[in-house]
Amino acid sequence: MQIHWYPGHMHKAQRKIREIIHQVDVMIEVLDARLPLASRNSLLEEIRGDKPCLMILNKTDLADASVTKKWLAWYNQQSGITAYATHTGERRRLQDIPQLCKDMVPRRGIPGKPVRALIAGIPNVGKSTLINALAGRKVANTGNEPAVTKNQQKVAAGKYFQLLDTPGIMQPSPGDVLAGYRLATSGAIRATAMEFEEVALFAVDYLLQRYSGALAKRYQVDEASDDASLVLAEIAQRRGCIRDGDIDLHKASEIVLNELRAGKLGRISLEEPNRQLPYRLLPPEEPTEPESDESA
Ligand code: G4P
């Protein structure tokens, strides 16, 4: 699947973060707990260098709790990173964030020396919602479409804690094809930059492999099936997605993706550490020709 990134945005955001990084004590990188690898931007790691990072796995209300636990352990064993899983509805847990940051930079967070944290991450992971929750008021716009441009802000959150919002739009790292599908499934990619049907087929195939019970329960489809196309067509029929007498797969795809994103199929994680399920509708990779050694 071709995802249309905007290299210009990325370049600008990157440049601006490099300009302000010296004012920052801790980077708070927000990830989507359903896909904590695909929703990461590896450039942020390079830009922060030795600065400590609080990795927030957000939207845990939508993710499979047992998988989130594995991701927490996975990130916590990485140097310079403290990982914390939460969702923005958990107001009390969010209040731990300033202290977690302070623990990483004990010389800050005292009168005259607030902890200065930069909140960064790809669009739609919940950065603005988090900033508003920490600030206790609406200072950032939240949006239902990824990649909404916002201006850089500096916000006091509590007495000794200051937040800076990512200046500009950090796109996901260009990952493999499957990472692109996972991002699209989660809602991190603009509707206009993806094919609903293609993404829904990926999602149904994944669900059949990993959460077949949840899929069967929601749509009364055959959970033993291994054919995502047939299952999507069955969902279309059950939900009355018919257009001009034909099955409307686009409509069925919208239903599946919207309901999955809204958590109506239950808590679903889209990736697990060290475990990658295949996408069974992808054509098998062409064998690569061995390089000829012309100098021989
Ligand atoms: P961003 O700044 O990183 O781009 O993300 P933003 O806060 O705008 O959040 C994107 C969407 O994700 C918003 O929903 C927001 O409400 C939702 N969201 C944020 N945190 C969580 C969370 O922990 N759990 C769940 N389930 N959703 C979360 P929206 O419907 O797109 O916009 P809105 O109508 O809520 O403003």
CSV table of C-alpha atoms and ligand atoms in Angstrom, one decimal:
chain,number,residue,atom,x,y,z
A,1,MET,CA,0.0,0.0,0.0
A,2,GLN,CA,1.3,3.4,-0.9
A,3,ILE,CA,1.1,5.9,1.9
A,4,HIS,CA,1.6,9.5,0.9
A,5,TRP,CA,3.9,11.2,3.4
A,6,TYR,CA,4.8,14.8,3.2
A,7,PRO,CA,8.6,15.1,3.4
A,8,GLY,CA,8.4,18.9,3.5
A,9,HIS,CA,6.4,18.9,6.8
A,10,MET,CA,8.8,16.4,8.3
A,11,HIS,CA,11.9,18.3,7.4
A,12,LYS,CA,10.5,21.5,8.9
A,13,ALA,CA,9.4,19.8,12.2
A,14,GLN,CA,12.7,18.1,12.5
A,15,ARG,CA,14.6,21.3,12.0
A,16,LYS,CA,12.5,23.1,14.6
A,17,ILE,CA,12.9,20.4,17.2
A,18,ARG,CA,16.7,20.5,16.7
A,19,GLU,CA,16.5,24.3,17.3
A,20,ILE,CA,14.7,23.9,20.7
A,21,ILE,CA,16.1,20.6,22.0
A,22,HIS,CA,18.7,22.4,24.1
A,23,GLN,CA,15.9,24.0,26.1
A,24,VAL,CA,14.4,20.5,26.9
A,25,ASP,CA,15.2,18.3,29.9
A,26,VAL,CA,13.0,15.3,29.0
A,27,MET,CA,11.4,14.2,25.8
A,28,ILE,CA,7.9,12.8,26.3
A,29,GLU,CA,7.3,10.6,23.3
A,30,VAL,CA,3.7,9.6,22.9
A,31,LEU,CA,3.0,6.3,21.1
A,32,ASP,CA,-0.2,4.5,20.3
A,33,ALA,CA,-0.3,1.5,22.7
A,34,ARG,CA,-2.0,-0.6,19.9
A,35,LEU,CA,1.1,-0.3,17.7
A,36,PRO,CA,4.0,1.0,19.8
A,37,LEU,CA,6.6,0.3,17.1
A,38,ALA,CA,4.9,1.5,13.9
A,39,SER,CA,3.7,4.7,15.7
A,40,ARG,CA,7.2,5.6,16.7
A,41,ASN,CA,9.4,8.1,14.9
A,42,SER,CA,12.9,6.9,15.1
A,43,LEU,CA,14.3,10.4,14.2
A,44,LEU,CA,13.1,11.6,17.6
A,45,GLU,CA,15.5,9.2,19.3
A,46,GLU,CA,18.4,10.5,17.2
A,47,ILE,CA,17.4,14.1,17.9
A,48,ARG,CA,17.1,13.7,21.7
A,49,GLY,CA,20.5,12.0,21.9
A,50,ASP,CA,21.4,11.5,25.6
A,51,LYS,CA,18.3,13.2,27.0
A,52,PRO,CA,16.0,11.0,29.0
A,53,CYS,CA,12.8,9.9,27.4
A,54,LEU,CA,9.4,9.2,29.0
A,55,MET,CA,7.7,6.9,26.5
A,56,ILE,CA,4.0,7.1,26.9
A,57,LEU,CA,2.0,4.2,25.5
A,58,ASN,CA,-1.3,6.0,25.2
A,59,LYS,CA,-4.8,4.8,24.3
A,60,THR,CA,-4.4,1.7,26.5
A,61,ASP,CA,-8.2,1.6,26.7
A,62,LEU,CA,-8.1,0.4,23.1
A,63,ALA,CA,-5.2,-2.0,23.3
A,64,ASP,CA,-4.9,-5.6,24.5
A,65,ALA,CA,-3.7,-5.3,28.2
A,66,SER,CA,-1.6,-8.4,28.1
A,67,VAL,CA,0.2,-7.2,24.9
A,68,THR,CA,0.7,-3.7,26.4
A,69,LYS,CA,2.4,-5.3,29.4
A,70,LYS,CA,4.9,-6.9,27.0
A,71,TRP,CA,5.6,-3.6,25.3
A,72,LEU,CA,6.2,-1.9,28.6
A,73,ALA,CA,8.8,-4.5,29.5
A,74,TRP,CA,10.3,-4.2,26.0
A,75,TYR,CA,10.7,-0.4,26.2
A,76,ASN,CA,11.7,-0.3,29.9
A,77,GLN,CA,14.8,-2.4,29.1
A,78,GLN,CA,16.1,0.2,26.7
A,79,SER,CA,18.6,2.6,27.9
A,80,GLY,CA,17.4,6.2,28.7
A,81,ILE,CA,13.8,5.2,28.4
A,82,THR,CA,11.1,5.0,31.1
A,83,ALA,CA,7.9,3.6,29.6
A,84,TYR,CA,4.5,4.3,31.0
A,85,ALA,CA,1.1,3.0,29.8
A,86,THR,CA,-2.1,5.0,30.2
A,87,HIS,CA,-5.0,6.5,28.4
A,88,THR,CA,-6.1,10.1,28.5
A,89,GLY,CA,-9.3,9.2,30.3
A,90,GLU,CA,-7.2,8.1,33.3
A,91,ARG,CA,-6.8,11.6,34.8
A,92,ARG,CA,-5.2,10.3,38.1
A,93,ARG,CA,-2.5,8.3,36.3
A,94,LEU,CA,-1.7,11.3,34.1
A,95,GLN,CA,-0.9,13.2,37.2
A,96,ASP,CA,2.1,10.9,37.7
A,97,ILE,CA,3.8,12.2,34.6
A,98,PRO,CA,5.5,15.3,36.1
A,99,GLN,CA,7.0,13.2,38.9
A,100,LEU,CA,8.1,10.5,36.4
A,101,CYS,CA,9.9,13.2,34.4
A,102,LYS,CA,11.4,14.8,37.5
A,103,ASP,CA,12.8,11.4,38.6
A,104,MET,CA,14.7,11.3,35.4
A,105,VAL,CA,16.3,14.8,35.9
A,106,PRO,CA,16.5,15.2,39.7
A,107,ARG,CA,18.4,18.5,39.4
A,108,ARG,CA,15.2,20.1,37.9
A,109,GLY,CA,11.7,20.4,39.2
A,110,ILE,CA,12.6,22.8,42.0
A,111,PRO,CA,11.8,26.5,42.5
A,112,GLY,CA,13.2,28.5,39.6
A,113,LYS,CA,14.1,25.3,37.6
A,114,PRO,CA,11.0,23.7,36.2
A,115,VAL,CA,11.3,20.4,34.4
A,116,ARG,CA,11.1,21.3,30.7
A,117,ALA,CA,9.5,18.5,28.7
A,118,LEU,CA,8.9,18.3,25.0
A,119,ILE,CA,5.8,16.3,24.0
A,120,ALA,CA,6.5,14.7,20.7
A,121,GLY,CA,5.0,11.9,18.5
A,122,ILE,CA,3.3,11.3,15.3
A,123,PRO,CA,-0.2,12.7,14.6
A,124,ASN,CA,-3.3,11.2,16.3
A,125,VAL,CA,-1.5,9.5,19.2
A,126,GLY,CA,-3.1,11.8,21.7
A,127,LYS,CA,-0.5,14.5,22.3
A,128,SER,CA,-3.0,17.4,22.4
A,129,THR,CA,-5.4,15.6,24.6
A,130,LEU,CA,-2.5,14.8,27.0
A,131,ILE,CA,-1.2,18.4,27.0
A,132,ASN,CA,-4.8,19.7,27.8
A,133,ALA,CA,-5.1,17.1,30.6
A,134,LEU,CA,-1.7,18.0,32.1
A,135,ALA,CA,-2.3,21.7,31.8
A,136,GLY,CA,-5.8,21.4,33.3
A,137,ARG,CA,-7.3,23.5,30.6
A,138,LYS,CA,-7.7,23.5,26.8
A,139,VAL,CA,-4.5,24.8,25.3
A,140,ALA,CA,-4.2,22.5,22.3
A,141,ASN,CA,-6.7,21.6,19.7
A,142,THR,CA,-7.6,17.9,19.4
A,143,GLY,CA,-8.8,16.7,16.1
A,144,ASN,CA,-10.3,13.6,14.5
A,145,GLU,CA,-8.1,13.8,11.4
A,146,PRO,CA,-4.3,13.3,11.7
A,147,ALA,CA,-1.9,15.9,10.6
A,148,VAL,CA,-3.6,19.0,11.9
A,149,THR,CA,-1.0,21.8,12.0
A,150,LYS,CA,-0.6,23.4,15.4
A,151,ASN,CA,1.7,26.1,16.6
A,152,GLN,CA,4.4,25.6,19.1
A,153,GLN,CA,3.3,26.3,22.6
A,154,LYS,CA,5.0,26.5,26.1
A,155,VAL,CA,2.6,25.6,28.9
A,156,ALA,CA,3.0,25.5,32.6
A,157,ALA,CA,1.5,22.4,34.1
A,158,GLY,CA,1.9,22.5,37.8
A,159,LYS,CA,4.4,24.5,39.7
A,160,TYR,CA,7.6,23.0,38.5
A,161,PHE,CA,6.7,21.5,35.2
A,162,GLN,CA,6.7,23.1,31.8
A,163,LEU,CA,5.5,21.5,28.5
A,164,LEU,CA,6.5,22.3,25.0
A,165,ASP,CA,4.4,20.9,22.2
A,166,THR,CA,6.0,19.3,19.1
A,167,PRO,CA,6.7,22.1,16.7
A,168,GLY,CA,5.2,20.8,13.5
A,169,ILE,CA,4.2,17.4,12.2
A,170,MET,CA,6.3,14.4,12.9
A,171,GLN,CA,5.3,11.6,10.5
A,172,PRO,CA,5.8,8.0,11.3
A,173,SER,CA,9.2,6.5,10.3
A,174,PRO,CA,9.0,5.0,6.9
A,175,GLY,CA,8.5,1.4,8.0
A,176,ASP,CA,7.7,-1.7,6.0
A,177,VAL,CA,4.5,-2.3,4.2
A,178,LEU,CA,2.9,-4.0,7.2
A,179,ALA,CA,3.7,-1.1,9.5
A,180,GLY,CA,1.9,1.1,7.0
A,181,TYR,CA,-1.2,-1.1,7.1
A,182,ARG,CA,-1.1,-1.1,10.9
A,183,LEU,CA,-0.9,2.7,11.0
A,184,ALA,CA,-3.8,3.0,8.6
A,185,THR,CA,-5.8,0.5,10.6
A,186,SER,CA,-5.3,2.5,13.7
A,187,GLY,CA,-6.5,5.7,12.1
A,188,ALA,CA,-3.1,7.5,12.1
A,189,ILE,CA,-3.3,8.1,8.3
A,190,ARG,CA,-5.6,10.5,6.6
A,191,ALA,CA,-8.6,8.9,5.0
A,192,THR,CA,-7.6,10.5,1.7
A,193,ALA,CA,-4.1,8.9,1.7
A,194,MET,CA,-5.3,5.3,2.0
A,195,GLU,CA,-7.6,2.8,0.3
A,196,PHE,CA,-10.3,1.8,2.8
A,197,GLU,CA,-10.9,-1.5,1.3
A,198,GLU,CA,-7.3,-2.5,1.1
A,199,VAL,CA,-6.8,-1.5,4.8
A,200,ALA,CA,-10.0,-3.3,5.9
A,201,LEU,CA,-8.8,-6.5,4.2
A,202,PHE,CA,-5.5,-6.3,6.1
A,203,ALA,CA,-7.4,-5.6,9.3
A,204,VAL,CA,-9.8,-8.5,8.8
A,205,ASP,CA,-7.0,-10.9,7.9
A,206,TYR,CA,-5.1,-9.8,11.0
A,207,LEU,CA,-8.2,-10.2,13.2
A,208,LEU,CA,-8.9,-13.7,11.8
A,209,GLN,CA,-5.4,-14.7,12.8
A,210,ARG,CA,-5.2,-13.0,16.2
A,211,TYR,CA,-8.6,-12.0,17.5
A,212,SER,CA,-11.0,-14.2,15.5
A,213,GLY,CA,-13.4,-14.6,18.4
A,214,ALA,CA,-13.9,-10.8,18.6
A,215,LEU,CA,-14.5,-10.6,14.9
A,216,ALA,CA,-17.0,-13.5,15.0
A,217,LYS,CA,-18.8,-12.0,18.0
A,218,ARG,CA,-19.2,-8.6,16.5
A,219,TYR,CA,-20.2,-9.6,13.0
A,220,GLN,CA,-21.4,-13.3,13.3
A,221,VAL,CA,-18.9,-14.4,10.7
A,222,ASP,CA,-17.0,-17.7,10.5
A,223,GLU,CA,-14.1,-17.4,12.9
A,224,ALA,CA,-12.4,-20.4,11.4
A,225,SER,CA,-12.2,-18.8,8.0
A,226,ASP,CA,-8.8,-17.8,6.6
A,227,ASP,CA,-10.2,-15.8,3.7
A,228,ALA,CA,-10.5,-12.1,4.6
A,229,SER,CA,-12.2,-11.2,1.3
A,230,LEU,CA,-15.0,-13.7,1.9
A,231,VAL,CA,-15.4,-12.5,5.5
A,232,LEU,CA,-15.5,-8.8,4.5
A,233,ALA,CA,-18.2,-9.7,1.9
A,234,GLU,CA,-20.1,-11.5,4.6
A,235,ILE,CA,-19.9,-8.5,6.9
A,236,ALA,CA,-21.2,-6.3,4.0
A,237,GLN,CA,-24.2,-8.6,3.6
A,238,ARG,CA,-25.0,-8.8,7.3
A,239,ARG,CA,-24.8,-5.0,7.7
A,240,GLY,CA,-26.9,-4.4,4.6
A,241,CYS,CA,-24.1,-2.7,2.6
A,242,ILE,CA,-25.6,-3.0,-0.8
A,243,ARG,CA,-25.4,-0.4,-3.6
A,244,ASP,CA,-27.2,-0.6,-6.9
A,245,GLY,CA,-27.9,-4.3,-6.1
A,246,ASP,CA,-24.2,-5.1,-5.5
A,247,ILE,CA,-22.3,-5.7,-2.3
A,248,ASP,CA,-20.7,-2.4,-1.2
A,249,LEU,CA,-17.3,-3.4,0.1
A,250,HIS,CA,-16.2,0.2,0.6
A,251,LYS,CA,-19.1,0.8,3.0
A,252,ALA,CA,-18.3,-2.5,4.9
A,253,SER,CA,-14.7,-1.5,5.1
A,254,GLU,CA,-15.6,1.8,6.6
A,255,ILE,CA,-17.8,0.1,9.2
A,256,VAL,CA,-15.1,-2.4,10.2
A,257,LEU,CA,-12.3,0.2,10.5
A,258,ASN,CA,-14.4,2.7,12.3
A,259,GLU,CA,-15.7,0.1,14.8
A,260,LEU,CA,-12.3,-1.3,15.3
A,261,ARG,CA,-10.8,2.1,16.0
A,262,ALA,CA,-13.7,3.0,18.4
A,263,GLY,CA,-13.0,-0.2,20.4
A,264,LYS,CA,-16.3,-1.8,19.5
A,265,LEU,CA,-14.5,-5.2,18.8
A,266,GLY,CA,-12.9,-5.0,22.2
A,267,ARG,CA,-9.3,-4.2,23.1
A,268,ILE,CA,-7.1,-5.0,20.1
A,269,SER,CA,-3.3,-4.6,19.8
A,270,LEU,CA,-2.0,-4.5,16.2
A,271,GLU,CA,1.5,-5.5,16.9
A,272,GLU,CA,3.5,-7.5,19.5
A,273,PRO,CA,7.2,-7.3,20.4
A,274,ASN,CA,9.2,-9.9,18.4
A,275,ARG,CA,6.1,-11.4,16.8
A,276,GLN,CA,4.9,-10.4,13.4
A,277,LEU,CA,1.9,-12.1,11.8
A,278,PRO,CA,2.0,-12.3,8.0
A,279,TYR,CA,-0.6,-10.6,5.8
A,280,ARG,CA,-2.0,-13.5,3.9
A,281,LEU,CA,-3.4,-11.6,1.0
A,282,LEU,CA,-0.1,-10.0,0.0
A,283,PRO,CA,1.4,-11.7,-3.0
A,284,PRO,CA,4.5,-13.6,-2.0
A,285,GLU,CA,7.7,-11.6,-2.4
A,286,GLU,CA,9.5,-12.1,-5.7
A,287,PRO,CA,12.8,-13.9,-5.2
A,288,THR,CA,15.6,-11.4,-5.6
A,289,GLU,CA,18.2,-12.1,-8.3
A,290,PRO,CA,21.7,-12.8,-6.9
A,291,GLU,CA,24.0,-9.9,-7.7
A,292,SER,CA,26.4,-10.8,-10.5
A,293,ASP,CA,30.0,-10.2,-9.7
A,294,GLU,CA,31.2,-8.5,-12.9
A,295,SER,CA,34.7,-7.9,-11.7
A,296,ALA,CA,35.3,-11.6,-11.4
B,1,G4P,P1,-2.5,14.4,18.4
B,1,G4P,O1,-2.4,15.8,19.1
B,1,G4P,O2,-1.4,13.5,18.8
B,1,G4P,O3,-2.7,14.6,16.9
B,1,G4P,O4,-3.8,13.7,19.0
B,1,G4P,P2,-5.1,14.3,19.6
B,1,G4P,O5,-4.9,14.6,21.1
B,1,G4P,O6,-5.7,15.3,18.7
B,1,G4P,O7,-6.0,12.9,19.7
B,1,G4P,C1,-6.4,12.3,18.5
B,1,G4P,C2,-7.7,11.5,18.8
B,1,G4P,O8,-7.4,10.5,19.7
B,1,G4P,C3,-8.8,12.4,19.4
B,1,G4P,O9,-10.1,11.8,19.1
B,1,G4P,C4,-8.7,12.1,20.9
B,1,G4P,O10,-9.8,12.3,21.6
B,1,G4P,C5,-8.3,10.6,20.9
B,1,G4P,N1,-7.6,10.2,22.0
B,1,G4P,C6,-6.5,10.8,22.7
B,1,G4P,N2,-6.1,10.1,23.7
B,1,G4P,C7,-6.9,9.0,23.7
B,1,G4P,C8,-6.9,7.8,24.6
B,1,G4P,O11,-6.1,7.6,25.5
B,1,G4P,N3,-7.9,6.9,24.3
B,1,G4P,C9,-8.7,7.0,23.2
B,1,G4P,N4,-9.6,6.0,23.0
B,1,G4P,N5,-8.7,8.1,22.4
B,1,G4P,C10,-7.8,9.0,22.7
B,1,G4P,P3,-11.0,12.4,18.0
B,1,G4P,O12,-12.3,11.7,18.0
B,1,G4P,O13,-10.2,12.2,16.8
B,1,G4P,O14,-11.1,13.9,18.3
B,1,G4P,P4,-12.0,14.6,19.5
B,1,G4P,O15,-13.4,14.7,18.9
B,1,G4P,O16,-11.9,13.7,20.7
B,1,G4P,O17,-11.4,15.9,19.7
